[in-house]
PDB file of C-alpha atoms in Angstrom:
ATOM      1  CA  GLN A   1      57.940  16.104 -45.088  1.00 77.00           C
ATOM      2  CA  GLY A   2      56.387  19.080 -43.418  1.00 89.00           C
ATOM      3  CA  GLN A   3      53.124  20.109 -41.911  1.00 94.00           C
ATOM      4  CA  LEU A   4      50.447  22.471 -43.158  1.00 96.00           C
ATOM      5  CA  VAL A   5      47.708  23.961 -40.993  1.00 97.00           C
ATOM      6  CA  GLU A   6      44.959  26.119 -42.501  1.00 97.00           C
ATOM      7  CA  SER A   7      42.815  28.687 -40.733  1.00 97.00           C
ATOM      8  CA  GLY A   8      40.495  31.556 -41.542  1.00 97.00           C
ATOM      9  CA  GLY A   9      37.527  29.827 -43.104  1.00 97.00           C
ATOM     10  CA  GLY A  10      33.967  30.706 -42.199  1.00 98.00           C
ATOM     11  CA  SER A  11      30.544  31.711 -43.457  1.00 98.00           C
ATOM     12  CA  VAL A  12      29.941  34.943 -45.323  1.00 98.00           C
ATOM     13  CA  GLN A  13      27.326  36.437 -47.571  1.00 98.00           C
ATOM     14  CA  ALA A  14      27.898  36.849 -51.273  1.00 98.00           C
ATOM     15  CA  GLY A  15      30.090  39.840 -51.964  1.00 98.00           C
ATOM     16  CA  GLY A  16      31.947  39.441 -48.705  1.00 98.00           C
ATOM     17  CA  SER A  17      35.609  38.701 -48.032  1.00 98.00           C
ATOM     18  CA  LEU A  18      37.677  36.154 -46.164  1.00 98.00           C
ATOM     19  CA  ARG A  19      41.381  35.686 -45.675  1.00 98.00           C
ATOM     20  CA  LEU A  20      42.739  32.182 -45.372  1.00 98.00           C
ATOM     21  CA  SER A  21      46.093  31.400 -43.788  1.00 98.00           C
ATOM     22  CA  CYS A  22      48.282  28.334 -43.945  1.00 97.00           C
ATOM     23  CA  ALA A  23      51.136  27.785 -41.510  1.00 96.00           C
ATOM     24  CA  ALA A  24      53.890  25.698 -43.094  1.00 94.00           C
ATOM     25  CA  SER A  25      56.520  24.044 -40.924  1.00 91.00           C
ATOM     26  CA  GLY A  26      59.249  21.443 -41.290  1.00 88.00           C
ATOM     27  CA  TYR A  27      60.359  22.342 -44.800  1.00 85.00           C
ATOM     28  CA  THR A  28      64.143  22.520 -44.884  1.00 75.00           C
ATOM     29  CA  TYR A  29      64.520  22.600 -48.653  1.00 70.00           C
ATOM     30  CA  SER A  30      63.782  26.127 -49.818  1.00 70.00           C
ATOM     31  CA  ARG A  31      62.545  25.308 -53.311  1.00 78.00           C
ATOM     32  CA  TYR A  32      59.134  24.083 -52.323  1.00 85.00           C
ATOM     33  CA  CYS A  33      55.943  25.543 -53.727  1.00 91.00           C
ATOM     34  CA  LEU A  34      52.779  26.334 -51.809  1.00 94.00           C
ATOM     35  CA  GLY A  35      49.302  26.653 -53.149  1.00 96.00           C
ATOM     36  CA  TRP A  36      45.577  26.545 -52.494  1.00 98.00           C
ATOM     37  CA  PHE A  37      43.140  23.953 -53.740  1.00 98.00           C
ATOM     38  CA  ARG A  38      39.436  23.581 -53.025  1.00 98.00           C
ATOM     39  CA  GLN A  39      36.816  20.878 -53.166  1.00 98.00           C
ATOM     40  CA  ALA A  40      33.108  21.589 -53.367  1.00 97.00           C
ATOM     41  CA  PRO A  41      30.532  18.950 -52.410  1.00 92.00           C
ATOM     42  CA  GLY A  42      30.174  16.387 -55.171  1.00 95.00           C
ATOM     43  CA  LYS A  43      33.061  17.818 -57.170  1.00 96.00           C
ATOM     44  CA  GLU A  44      36.707  16.989 -57.653  1.00 96.00           C
ATOM     45  CA  ARG A  45      39.384  18.982 -55.909  1.00 97.00           C
ATOM     46  CA  GLU A  46      40.666  21.820 -58.074  1.00 97.00           C
ATOM     47  CA  ALA A  47      43.628  24.166 -57.984  1.00 97.00           C
ATOM     48  CA  VAL A  48      42.721  27.716 -57.014  1.00 98.00           C
ATOM     49  CA  ALA A  49      45.983  29.645 -56.755  1.00 98.00           C
ATOM     50  CA  THR A  50      49.606  28.630 -56.368  1.00 96.00           C
ATOM     51  CA  PHE A  51      53.171  29.878 -56.324  1.00 92.00           C
ATOM     52  CA  ASP A  52      55.887  28.275 -58.402  1.00 87.00           C
ATOM     53  CA  HIS A  53      59.486  27.947 -57.197  1.00 81.00           C
ATOM     54  CA  ARG A  54      60.361  31.308 -58.786  1.00 85.00           C
ATOM     55  CA  GLY A  55      57.640  33.027 -56.772  1.00 87.00           C
ATOM     56  CA  LEU A  56      55.335  33.506 -59.736  1.00 91.00           C
ATOM     57  CA  THR A  57      51.611  33.022 -59.237  1.00 95.00           C
ATOM     58  CA  ASN A  58      48.956  30.995 -60.990  1.00 95.00           C
ATOM     59  CA  TYR A  59      45.190  31.448 -60.659  1.00 97.00           C
ATOM     60  CA  THR A  60      42.279  29.485 -61.966  1.00 97.00           C
ATOM     61  CA  ASP A  61      40.127  31.615 -64.255  1.00 97.00           C
ATOM     62  CA  SER A  62      37.095  31.720 -61.979  1.00 97.00           C
ATOM     63  CA  VAL A  63      38.963  33.558 -59.210  1.00 98.00           C
ATOM     64  CA  LYS A  64      41.146  35.938 -61.217  1.00 98.00           C
ATOM     65  CA  GLY A  65      40.596  39.511 -60.106  1.00 98.00           C
ATOM     66  CA  ARG A  66      38.903  38.408 -56.877  1.00 98.00           C
ATOM     67  CA  PHE A  67      41.446  36.243 -55.044  1.00 98.00           C
ATOM     68  CA  THR A  68      45.046  37.083 -54.229  1.00 98.00           C
ATOM     69  CA  ILE A  69      47.643  34.588 -53.069  1.00 98.00           C
ATOM     70  CA  SER A  70      50.591  35.786 -51.029  1.00 97.00           C
ATOM     71  CA  GLN A  71      53.211  34.358 -48.723  1.00 94.00           C
ATOM     72  CA  SER A  72      55.573  35.521 -46.056  1.00 91.00           C
ATOM     73  CA  THR A  73      59.191  36.168 -47.030  1.00 87.00           C
ATOM     74  CA  SER A  74      60.263  33.062 -45.156  1.00 86.00           C
ATOM     75  CA  LYS A  75      57.573  31.034 -46.972  1.00 85.00           C
ATOM     76  CA  THR A  76      56.279  29.805 -43.619  1.00 91.00           C
ATOM     77  CA  THR A  77      52.849  31.336 -44.030  1.00 95.00           C
ATOM     78  CA  LEU A  78      50.641  31.273 -47.095  1.00 96.00           C
ATOM     79  CA  TYR A  79      47.596  33.488 -47.505  1.00 98.00           C
ATOM     80  CA  LEU A  80      44.590  33.648 -49.757  1.00 98.00           C
ATOM     81  CA  GLN A  81      42.671  36.907 -49.743  1.00 98.00           C
ATOM     82  CA  MET A  82      39.232  36.236 -51.161  1.00 98.00           C
ATOM     83  CA  ASN A  83      37.065  39.200 -52.168  1.00 98.00           C
ATOM     84  CA  SER A  84      33.717  39.440 -53.916  1.00 98.00           C
ATOM     85  CA  LEU A  85      32.903  35.931 -52.815  1.00 98.00           C
ATOM     86  CA  LYS A  86      30.225  34.008 -54.673  1.00 98.00           C
ATOM     87  CA  PRO A  87      28.113  31.023 -53.599  1.00 97.00           C
ATOM     88  CA  GLU A  88      30.054  28.903 -56.092  1.00 97.00           C
ATOM     89  CA  ASP A  89      33.207  29.568 -54.052  1.00 98.00           C
ATOM     90  CA  THR A  90      31.728  27.421 -51.278  1.00 98.00           C
ATOM     91  CA  ALA A  91      34.154  24.578 -50.680  1.00 98.00           C
ATOM     92  CA  MET A  92      36.721  23.071 -48.376  1.00 98.00           C
ATOM     93  CA  TYR A  93      39.959  24.912 -49.035  1.00 98.00           C
ATOM     94  CA  TYR A  94      43.254  23.062 -48.744  1.00 98.00           C
ATOM     95  CA  CYS A  95      46.830  24.227 -48.527  1.00 97.00           C
ATOM     96  CA  ALA A  96      49.323  22.106 -50.466  1.00 97.00           C
ATOM     97  CA  ALA A  97      53.104  21.893 -50.755  1.00 95.00           C
ATOM     98  CA  GLY A  98      55.140  20.425 -53.572  1.00 92.00           C
ATOM     99  CA  PHE A  99      58.680  20.161 -54.888  1.00 87.00           C
ATOM    100  CA  GLY A 100      59.507  20.418 -58.550  1.00 82.00           C
ATOM    101  CA  VAL A 101      55.894  21.134 -59.443  1.00 87.00           C
ATOM    102  CA  ARG A 102      55.573  20.872 -63.225  1.00 87.00           C
ATOM    103  CA  ASN A 103      51.831  21.206 -63.543  1.00 89.00           C
ATOM    104  CA  TRP A 104      50.374  23.590 -61.025  1.00 92.00           C
ATOM    105  CA  VAL A 105      46.847  22.200 -61.308  1.00 89.00           C
ATOM    106  CA  ARG A 106      47.862  18.575 -60.896  1.00 91.00           C
ATOM    107  CA  GLU A 107      47.236  17.227 -57.401  1.00 92.00           C
ATOM    108  CA  SER A 108      49.861  14.518 -57.699  1.00 91.00           C
ATOM    109  CA  ASP A 109      52.595  17.160 -58.022  1.00 92.00           C
ATOM    110  CA  TYR A 110      51.965  18.141 -54.393  1.00 94.00           C
ATOM    111  CA  ILE A 111      53.184  15.922 -51.569  1.00 93.00           C
ATOM    112  CA  ASP A 112      51.755  17.493 -48.433  1.00 95.00           C
ATOM    113  CA  TRP A 113      48.230  18.637 -47.685  1.00 97.00           C
ATOM    114  CA  GLY A 114      46.575  20.395 -44.804  1.00 97.00           C
ATOM    115  CA  GLN A 115      43.320  19.266 -43.218  1.00 97.00           C
ATOM    116  CA  GLY A 116      41.339  22.004 -44.898  1.00 98.00           C
ATOM    117  CA  THR A 117      39.229  24.952 -43.813  1.00 98.00           C
ATOM    118  CA  GLN A 118      35.592  25.344 -44.799  1.00 98.00           C
ATOM    119  CA  VAL A 119      34.376  28.387 -46.702  1.00 98.00           C
ATOM    120  CA  THR A 120      30.634  28.842 -47.083  1.00 98.00           C
ATOM    121  CA  VAL A 121      29.155  31.686 -49.119  1.00 98.00           C
ATOM    122  CA  SER A 122      25.435  32.307 -48.923  1.00 98.00           C
ATOM    123  CA  SER A 123      23.395  34.191 -51.484  1.00 95.00           C
TER     124      SER A 123
END
C-alpha cells in the first residue's frame, strides 16, 4: 500500500485555471491506476478523470474539454489541469490509486486515497 499526497488547490474566479498534483509513493507493482475524484458539499464523491492500466484516460462528461489528466513517465506524479473553471467545480479533490480497476467510476475499485485538496470557484 502506498501513499498519495495532493497539492495545488485554491480559490479562483470562474473562468480561471488550477493545476492539481498528486505525489504517489510506495507502489512497487507497476500496473496500478491513478485518478482524480471530487466531493462537493452535500454530494457523493464522484470520479472526475482517471488512467487505466494501459494509460488510457477517462473523463466525466462535465469536465470533458476543460480538464486534462496527465502523469509522469514513472507514474509517481499525477496531474489535473483544470481550465475554464465553474462554480460547480467547487469540491474537495482526491487522488486515488487502484489495481485491476474494472469500473473507473467505482470508488471501491480504488484502494488508496489522498487527504484531498480544496478547490473553490467563485462566480
